[in-house]
Amino acid sequence: MASGPRVLLLAERFPPDIGGLARSGARTAGSLVRLGARVDVVAWTRTAQPGALETVQDAGDVSPFAKGVTLHRLGLFGSADLSMQHTLDVLGHLHSRRKYDLVWGHYLYPPGFLAVVFAQSAGLKSILSARGNDVDQLMFPPGDFARLLWTIQRADVLTAASADLGRKMAMLLGRDPGVEVIPNAVDTALFSPGPADAALRERLGIQPGEAVLGFSGELRHKKGLPFLLSALTEVRRVRPACLLVIGEVRARDAEHLVAYRAEHPEDAARIIISGALESPELIAEHLRLCDVYLQPSLWEGMPNALLEAMACARPVIASDAGGIPEAVESGVNGFIVEKALLNHLGQACLDVLGLPEAKRAALGAAARARIEAGFQADAEAAVLSRVLTRAMPRSSA
């Protein structure tokens, strides 16, 4: 509705960037539009010239989740301080033309910090959204604890992707600020059970009889990259298997793969990397190929990729990082391996792959049911509506 608040959402990543953070930003922005808000997103990019501002009038062109959102992509400078100072100038320019009511920071730093700084300077309300390991990154060296505390103290409303993140922010503040937990929403029509696509399996080079260990997103150290590699080696000692990375490996973590290839060349040859996929439908098709989906994260908020795999009724094995235990009940709809014991991931994979087909199907069905019960758009929309009302009590949204 036209009378809804005008919201400026700052995001570090936004489609066509890959990964759960980008998808959750698009989903949040699109959901706010459906609640009647008028939403502009400012997101950084390295594909534009430094300082250049590019505008997409309807971000539905880059993500089906963000229909009706106006997207402004801002080229990064080589240094963070220059980029942040220039971003504040750009936000001031956009506000002079668009007249925002509310600033939303999607991830604590840098977008959350800049959102609160700009909101305070412009006399606007601010909402802060903790999404992943952003609290942990800033709490401990070399993170900036003072900036973290300043940011969460001055935001008008705090939100988080999991109850675990909400508890951490309350602990830092020394009080209960009423953190709103916004559950990640999965499109269960797109991410749904179904048979594996034999043609896709062949195109990817998955061999007959190979068990497929799956991971989705941008693979890096915090997502458990070393444990995935060691699990692949351990499983392949017992049975044919491959590791399917549905996405990409972060460039600065590629050295792990180089070392692994030198030590385990035959196992490394069975790592299949899809590259960035253009649509959620393609991601779902790849997830359906997985015999077991792995999320051995060291730090997390609430990983979208894990929820999407569960929606596709895949048996999952995950760590107990962050909010993961809020979705995965070990032995019921998946299995949990403690972060301190992730060296046992390979054996856990063998245990799940060795289960009777009926038991694995039951695990997948229970995983799907958990997503349908707690991680759909209706649950997300209800909390977002409450958040808007808290930030702007007189808002018609």
Short mmCIF file of C-alpha atoms in Angstrom, two decimals:
data_model
loop_
_atom_site.label_atom_id
_atom_site.label_comp_id
_atom_site.label_asym_id
_atom_site.label_seq_id
_atom_site.Cartn_x
_atom_site.Cartn_y
_atom_site.Cartn_z
CA MET A 1 0.00 0.00 0.00
CA ALA A 2 1.26 3.45 -0.90
CA SER A 3 0.93 4.81 2.68
CA GLY A 4 3.45 2.35 4.13
CA PRO A 5 6.83 3.51 5.48
CA ARG A 6 9.72 4.17 3.17
CA VAL A 7 12.51 1.83 4.24
CA LEU A 8 16.20 2.02 3.39
CA LEU A 9 17.83 -1.41 3.79
CA LEU A 10 21.63 -1.69 3.78
CA ALA A 11 23.03 -5.08 2.80
CA GLU A 12 26.60 -6.26 2.41
CA ARG A 13 25.43 -8.89 -0.07
CA PHE A 14 22.38 -9.01 -2.31
CA PRO A 15 21.52 -11.01 -5.45
CA PRO A 16 23.05 -11.69 -7.87
CA ASP A 17 25.63 -12.36 -5.11
CA ILE A 18 25.40 -15.98 -3.98
CA GLY A 19 24.94 -17.34 -0.47
CA GLY A 20 22.40 -17.34 2.30
CA LEU A 21 23.09 -13.77 3.42
CA ALA A 22 22.30 -12.41 -0.04
CA ARG A 23 19.13 -14.52 -0.33
CA SER A 24 17.91 -13.56 3.14
CA GLY A 25 18.42 -9.88 2.31
CA ALA A 26 16.35 -10.21 -0.85
CA ARG A 27 13.68 -12.14 1.00
CA THR A 28 13.47 -9.58 3.82
CA ALA A 29 13.24 -6.67 1.38
CA GLY A 30 10.58 -8.40 -0.71
CA SER A 31 8.57 -9.35 2.36
CA LEU A 32 8.59 -5.73 3.55
CA VAL A 33 7.21 -4.67 0.15
CA ARG A 34 4.40 -7.20 0.50
CA LEU A 35 3.61 -5.72 3.92
CA GLY A 36 3.09 -2.34 2.25
CA ALA A 37 6.49 -0.73 2.76
CA ARG A 38 8.33 1.08 -0.02
CA VAL A 39 11.82 -0.38 0.05
CA ASP A 40 15.16 0.79 -1.30
CA VAL A 41 18.20 -1.45 -0.88
CA VAL A 42 21.78 -0.21 -0.95
CA ALA A 43 24.27 -3.04 -1.48
CA TRP A 44 27.97 -3.00 -2.19
CA THR A 45 29.51 -4.59 -5.26
CA ARG A 46 32.97 -5.10 -6.69
CA THR A 47 31.60 -5.35 -10.23
CA ALA A 48 31.01 -1.58 -10.55
CA GLN A 49 33.60 1.18 -10.69
CA PRO A 50 34.63 2.39 -7.20
CA GLY A 51 32.08 4.92 -6.00
CA ALA A 52 29.70 4.32 -8.90
CA LEU A 53 26.01 4.03 -8.07
CA GLU A 54 23.85 1.79 -10.27
CA THR A 55 20.09 1.58 -9.78
CA VAL A 56 17.74 -1.27 -10.68
CA GLN A 57 14.15 -0.02 -10.44
CA ASP A 58 12.71 -3.47 -9.70
CA ALA A 59 15.06 -5.97 -8.06
CA GLY A 60 12.67 -8.71 -9.09
CA ASP A 61 14.82 -8.70 -12.23
CA VAL A 62 17.78 -10.04 -10.20
CA SER A 63 15.93 -12.11 -7.60
CA PRO A 64 12.38 -13.49 -7.57
CA PHE A 65 12.32 -12.81 -3.80
CA ALA A 66 12.81 -9.04 -4.24
CA LYS A 67 9.95 -8.08 -6.54
CA GLY A 68 9.00 -4.42 -6.08
CA VAL A 69 12.28 -3.45 -4.38
CA THR A 70 14.45 -0.62 -5.76
CA LEU A 71 18.09 -1.75 -5.70
CA HIS A 72 21.06 0.64 -5.59
CA ARG A 73 24.42 -1.10 -6.09
CA LEU A 74 27.45 0.87 -4.94
CA GLY A 75 31.00 0.19 -6.17
CA LEU A 76 33.50 -0.45 -3.37
CA PHE A 77 36.77 1.40 -2.98
CA GLY A 78 39.97 -0.46 -2.17
CA SER A 79 39.84 0.45 1.52
CA ALA A 80 36.99 -0.03 3.98
CA ASP A 81 37.24 3.46 5.50
CA LEU A 82 36.87 5.17 2.11
CA SER A 83 33.97 2.90 1.19
CA MET A 84 32.10 3.62 4.43
CA GLN A 85 32.62 7.39 4.24
CA HIS A 86 31.46 7.44 0.63
CA THR A 87 28.48 5.21 1.49
CA LEU A 88 27.31 7.74 4.10
CA ASP A 89 27.45 10.46 1.43
CA VAL A 90 25.40 8.29 -0.93
CA LEU A 91 22.82 7.53 1.79
CA GLY A 92 22.46 11.26 2.43
CA HIS A 93 21.97 11.87 -1.29
CA LEU A 94 19.31 9.15 -1.56
CA HIS A 95 17.51 10.34 1.59
CA SER A 96 17.30 13.90 0.23
CA ARG A 97 15.39 12.51 -2.74
CA ARG A 98 13.51 9.56 -1.27
CA LYS A 99 12.71 10.79 2.27
CA TYR A 100 13.12 7.56 4.23
CA ASP A 101 11.28 6.84 7.48
CA LEU A 102 13.38 3.91 8.65
CA VAL A 103 16.87 2.45 8.12
CA TRP A 104 17.43 -1.31 8.31
CA GLY A 105 20.91 -2.85 8.66
CA HIS A 106 21.04 -6.41 7.38
CA TYR A 107 24.10 -7.95 9.17
CA LEU A 108 25.83 -6.14 12.03
CA TYR A 109 28.97 -4.91 10.28
CA PRO A 110 29.43 -3.01 8.11
CA PRO A 111 25.79 -2.50 7.02
CA GLY A 112 24.30 -2.53 10.52
CA PHE A 113 26.83 -0.07 11.90
CA LEU A 114 26.38 2.29 8.95
CA ALA A 115 22.58 1.98 9.18
CA VAL A 116 22.61 3.07 12.83
CA VAL A 117 25.15 5.87 12.19
CA PHE A 118 23.06 7.24 9.33
CA ALA A 119 19.76 6.86 11.20
CA GLN A 120 21.18 8.69 14.24
CA SER A 121 22.56 11.51 12.10
CA ALA A 122 19.35 11.89 10.08
CA GLY A 123 16.92 11.54 12.99
CA LEU A 124 15.44 8.29 11.66
CA LYS A 125 14.44 5.03 13.33
CA SER A 126 16.75 2.04 12.88
CA ILE A 127 16.37 -1.72 12.85
CA LEU A 128 19.37 -4.00 13.20
CA SER A 129 19.41 -7.60 11.96
CA ALA A 130 22.03 -10.09 13.20
CA ARG A 131 22.24 -12.87 10.64
CA GLY A 132 25.24 -15.17 11.01
CA ASN A 133 28.48 -15.12 12.96
CA ASP A 134 28.50 -11.33 12.96
CA VAL A 135 28.17 -11.08 16.77
CA ASP A 136 31.05 -13.51 17.33
CA GLN A 137 33.26 -11.84 14.73
CA LEU A 138 33.01 -8.47 16.47
CA MET A 139 33.14 -9.79 20.05
CA PHE A 140 36.57 -11.35 19.77
CA PRO A 141 39.90 -10.02 18.43
CA PRO A 142 40.51 -8.79 15.82
CA GLY A 143 36.85 -7.74 15.94
CA ASP A 144 35.81 -4.34 17.31
CA PHE A 145 33.87 -4.92 20.52
CA ALA A 146 33.29 -1.20 21.15
CA ARG A 147 31.69 -0.72 17.72
CA LEU A 148 29.52 -3.82 18.22
CA LEU A 149 28.25 -2.58 21.57
CA TRP A 150 27.67 0.98 20.30
CA THR A 151 25.67 -0.36 17.36
CA ILE A 152 23.34 -2.64 19.29
CA GLN A 153 22.85 -0.07 22.07
CA ARG A 154 21.61 2.59 19.66
CA ALA A 155 19.39 0.62 17.29
CA ASP A 156 15.69 1.09 17.96
CA VAL A 157 14.76 -2.55 17.32
CA LEU A 158 17.04 -5.59 17.30
CA THR A 159 16.26 -8.67 15.23
CA ALA A 160 18.13 -11.95 14.77
CA ALA A 161 18.02 -15.00 12.55
CA SER A 162 18.03 -17.32 15.59
CA ALA A 163 17.22 -17.29 19.29
CA ASP A 164 20.90 -18.06 19.93
CA LEU A 165 21.94 -14.75 18.34
CA GLY A 166 19.25 -12.95 20.31
CA ARG A 167 20.60 -14.36 23.58
CA LYS A 168 24.12 -13.20 22.71
CA MET A 169 22.96 -9.64 22.07
CA ALA A 170 20.98 -9.61 25.33
CA MET A 171 24.07 -10.85 27.18
CA LEU A 172 26.20 -8.07 25.71
CA LEU A 173 23.64 -5.42 26.65
CA GLY A 174 23.13 -6.81 30.15
CA ARG A 175 19.37 -6.66 29.66
CA ASP A 176 16.59 -8.13 27.54
CA PRO A 177 16.04 -5.74 24.63
CA GLY A 178 13.20 -7.83 23.20
CA VAL A 179 15.13 -9.20 20.24
CA GLU A 180 12.71 -10.28 17.53
CA VAL A 181 13.67 -13.64 16.03
CA ILE A 182 12.85 -13.53 12.32
CA PRO A 183 12.86 -17.12 11.07
CA ASN A 184 14.43 -17.66 7.68
CA ALA A 185 11.67 -18.51 5.25
CA VAL A 186 11.99 -21.28 2.68
CA ASP A 187 9.84 -21.46 -0.45
CA THR A 188 8.61 -25.01 0.05
CA ALA A 189 7.07 -25.06 -3.42
CA LEU A 190 10.51 -24.54 -4.98
CA PHE A 191 12.50 -26.50 -2.41
CA SER A 192 10.56 -29.72 -2.36
CA PRO A 193 11.18 -33.47 -2.41
CA GLY A 194 11.49 -35.25 -5.70
CA PRO A 195 13.53 -37.76 -7.66
CA ALA A 196 17.14 -37.03 -8.51
CA ASP A 197 17.60 -35.79 -12.07
CA ALA A 198 19.61 -38.55 -13.76
CA ALA A 199 20.63 -36.28 -16.63
CA LEU A 200 21.93 -33.61 -14.24
CA ARG A 201 23.81 -36.27 -12.30
CA GLU A 202 25.49 -37.41 -15.51
CA ARG A 203 26.31 -33.83 -16.63
CA LEU A 204 28.03 -33.16 -13.33
CA GLY A 205 30.13 -36.28 -13.73
CA ILE A 206 28.76 -38.15 -10.73
CA GLN A 207 29.65 -41.78 -11.28
CA PRO A 208 27.22 -44.71 -11.05
CA GLY A 209 27.06 -46.02 -7.50
CA GLU A 210 28.69 -42.96 -5.93
CA ALA A 211 27.17 -41.59 -2.74
CA VAL A 212 26.73 -37.84 -3.00
CA LEU A 213 27.78 -35.76 0.02
CA GLY A 214 26.31 -32.30 -0.48
CA PHE A 215 27.07 -28.76 0.60
CA SER A 216 25.36 -25.58 -0.66
CA GLY A 217 26.54 -21.98 -0.61
CA GLU A 218 29.96 -20.34 -0.51
CA LEU A 219 32.32 -22.91 0.98
CA ARG A 220 34.89 -21.46 3.36
CA HIS A 221 36.58 -22.22 6.65
CA LYS A 222 33.72 -21.10 8.91
CA LYS A 223 31.39 -23.46 7.04
CA GLY A 224 33.64 -26.39 7.97
CA LEU A 225 35.65 -26.78 4.78
CA PRO A 226 38.48 -28.84 6.39
CA PHE A 227 35.96 -31.23 7.96
CA LEU A 228 34.15 -31.73 4.66
CA LEU A 229 37.42 -32.69 3.00
CA SER A 230 38.43 -35.14 5.72
CA ALA A 231 34.91 -36.62 5.71
CA LEU A 232 35.15 -37.25 1.96
CA THR A 233 38.43 -39.12 2.43
CA GLU A 234 37.03 -41.20 5.28
CA VAL A 235 33.87 -42.15 3.40
CA ARG A 236 35.82 -43.04 0.26
CA ARG A 237 37.92 -45.52 2.22
CA VAL A 238 34.73 -47.54 2.64
CA ARG A 239 32.61 -46.80 -0.44
CA PRO A 240 32.57 -44.71 -3.64
CA ALA A 241 31.55 -41.14 -2.92
CA CYS A 242 31.88 -37.58 -4.17
CA LEU A 243 31.50 -34.16 -2.58
CA LEU A 244 29.07 -31.91 -4.45
CA VAL A 245 29.60 -28.20 -3.69
CA ILE A 246 26.46 -26.41 -4.84
CA GLY A 247 28.00 -22.98 -5.28
CA GLU A 248 31.60 -21.85 -5.06
CA VAL A 249 34.67 -22.00 -2.85
CA ARG A 250 35.70 -18.62 -1.45
CA ALA A 251 38.90 -17.55 -3.21
CA ARG A 252 40.94 -16.97 -0.07
CA ASP A 253 40.06 -20.44 1.24
CA ALA A 254 41.03 -22.21 -1.99
CA GLU A 255 44.46 -22.98 -0.51
CA HIS A 256 42.79 -25.74 1.52
CA LEU A 257 41.83 -27.44 -1.74
CA VAL A 258 45.33 -27.05 -3.14
CA ALA A 259 46.85 -28.75 -0.10
CA TYR A 260 44.17 -31.44 -0.16
CA ARG A 261 44.80 -32.19 -3.84
CA ALA A 262 48.51 -32.61 -3.13
CA GLU A 263 47.88 -35.06 -0.28
CA HIS A 264 44.77 -36.86 -1.57
CA PRO A 265 44.71 -36.50 -5.37
CA GLU A 266 42.21 -39.31 -6.00
CA ASP A 267 39.77 -38.02 -3.40
CA ALA A 268 40.19 -34.44 -4.62
CA ALA A 269 39.25 -35.60 -8.11
CA ARG A 270 35.82 -36.45 -6.68
CA ILE A 271 35.05 -32.90 -5.57
CA ILE A 272 32.44 -31.46 -7.92
CA ILE A 273 31.86 -27.70 -7.79
CA SER A 274 28.76 -26.49 -9.60
CA GLY A 275 29.69 -22.80 -9.64
CA ALA A 276 27.16 -20.06 -8.96
CA LEU A 277 23.65 -21.14 -9.96
CA GLU A 278 21.22 -18.69 -11.51
CA SER A 279 17.98 -19.65 -9.81
CA PRO A 280 16.53 -21.29 -6.69
CA GLU A 281 15.06 -23.98 -8.96
CA LEU A 282 18.55 -25.02 -10.06
CA ILE A 283 19.77 -25.10 -6.46
CA ALA A 284 16.84 -27.35 -5.53
CA GLU A 285 17.59 -29.70 -8.44
CA HIS A 286 21.16 -30.06 -7.19
CA LEU A 287 20.06 -30.58 -3.59
CA ARG A 288 17.88 -33.50 -4.69
CA LEU A 289 21.02 -35.26 -5.90
CA CYS A 290 22.46 -35.38 -2.37
CA ASP A 291 22.33 -38.66 -0.46
CA VAL A 292 23.26 -36.72 2.67
CA TYR A 293 23.54 -32.96 3.14
CA LEU A 294 26.35 -31.63 5.35
CA GLN A 295 26.51 -28.36 7.33
CA PRO A 296 29.58 -28.70 9.60
CA SER A 297 29.73 -24.99 10.42
CA LEU A 298 31.99 -23.57 13.11
CA TRP A 299 29.89 -20.39 13.44
CA GLU A 300 26.35 -19.76 12.24
CA GLY A 301 23.16 -17.82 12.54
CA MET A 302 20.50 -19.96 10.85
CA PRO A 303 21.86 -21.27 7.52
CA ASN A 304 19.42 -20.93 4.63
CA ALA A 305 21.12 -23.74 2.72
CA LEU A 306 20.50 -26.23 5.52
CA LEU A 307 16.83 -25.27 5.68
CA GLU A 308 16.51 -25.61 1.91
CA ALA A 309 18.07 -29.08 2.01
CA MET A 310 15.64 -30.08 4.77
CA ALA A 311 12.74 -28.74 2.68
CA CYS A 312 13.95 -31.05 -0.11
CA ALA A 313 13.67 -33.93 2.39
CA ARG A 314 17.40 -34.64 2.42
CA PRO A 315 18.94 -36.45 5.40
CA VAL A 316 21.15 -33.81 7.04
CA ILE A 317 24.17 -33.85 9.32
CA ALA A 318 25.05 -30.51 10.89
CA SER A 319 27.10 -29.04 13.69
CA ASP A 320 25.52 -27.48 16.76
CA ALA A 321 26.72 -24.00 15.75
CA GLY A 322 24.47 -21.01 16.36
CA GLY A 323 20.79 -21.61 15.75
CA ILE A 324 21.17 -24.96 13.94
CA PRO A 325 19.76 -26.96 16.92
CA GLU A 326 16.64 -24.79 16.68
CA ALA A 327 15.94 -26.52 13.34
CA VAL A 328 17.63 -29.92 13.61
CA GLU A 329 16.59 -32.35 16.33
CA SER A 330 19.25 -35.03 16.33
CA GLY A 331 17.92 -38.48 15.54
CA VAL A 332 14.49 -37.12 14.60
CA ASN A 333 14.88 -34.92 11.51
CA GLY A 334 18.65 -35.10 11.04
CA PHE A 335 21.80 -35.52 13.08
CA ILE A 336 23.93 -33.11 15.10
CA VAL A 337 27.69 -33.45 15.54
CA GLU A 338 29.17 -31.16 18.20
CA LYS A 339 31.54 -28.49 16.90
CA ALA A 340 34.30 -29.90 19.08
CA LEU A 341 33.83 -33.36 17.52
CA LEU A 342 33.60 -32.53 13.82
CA ASN A 343 36.52 -34.86 13.17
CA HIS A 344 33.83 -37.58 13.46
CA LEU A 345 31.86 -36.16 10.50
CA GLY A 346 33.07 -38.89 8.13
CA GLN A 347 31.88 -41.66 10.43
CA ALA A 348 28.54 -39.87 10.83
CA CYS A 349 28.19 -39.85 7.04
CA LEU A 350 28.90 -43.58 6.87
CA ASP A 351 26.35 -44.20 9.62
CA VAL A 352 23.63 -42.28 7.75
CA LEU A 353 24.50 -43.81 4.38
CA GLY A 354 24.29 -47.24 6.02
CA LEU A 355 20.77 -46.72 7.34
CA PRO A 356 17.90 -48.65 5.73
CA GLU A 357 16.27 -46.69 2.92
CA ALA A 358 13.01 -46.45 4.90
CA LYS A 359 14.80 -44.84 7.87
CA ARG A 360 16.56 -42.31 5.65
CA ALA A 361 13.26 -41.47 3.97
CA ALA A 362 11.64 -40.98 7.39
CA LEU A 363 14.43 -38.59 8.40
CA GLY A 364 13.91 -36.62 5.20
CA ALA A 365 10.14 -36.48 5.71
CA ALA A 366 10.61 -35.23 9.28
CA ALA A 367 13.05 -32.59 8.05
CA ARG A 368 10.53 -31.39 5.49
CA ALA A 369 7.81 -31.27 8.15
CA ARG A 370 10.01 -29.14 10.42
CA ILE A 371 10.46 -26.56 7.66
CA GLU A 372 6.76 -26.52 6.86
CA ALA A 373 5.95 -25.97 10.54
CA GLY A 374 8.40 -23.20 11.40
CA PHE A 375 10.25 -21.75 8.42
CA GLN A 376 7.71 -20.53 5.88
CA ALA A 377 6.79 -17.07 4.65
CA ASP A 378 3.77 -16.66 6.96
CA ALA A 379 5.94 -16.98 10.09
CA GLU A 380 8.49 -14.53 8.69
CA ALA A 381 5.83 -12.00 7.65
CA ALA A 382 4.17 -12.01 11.08
CA VAL A 383 7.43 -11.07 12.82
CA LEU A 384 8.37 -8.47 10.19
CA SER A 385 5.00 -6.79 10.65
CA ARG A 386 5.55 -6.67 14.42
CA VAL A 387 9.05 -5.24 13.91
CA LEU A 388 7.74 -2.42 11.70
CA THR A 389 5.07 -1.59 14.27
CA ARG A 390 7.64 -1.49 17.08
CA ALA A 391 9.95 0.78 15.09
CA MET A 392 7.17 3.06 13.88
CA PRO A 393 4.08 2.65 16.09
CA ARG A 394 1.96 4.99 13.98
CA SER A 395 2.90 3.26 10.72
CA SER A 396 -0.03 1.80 8.85
CA ALA A 397 2.24 -1.18 7.97
#
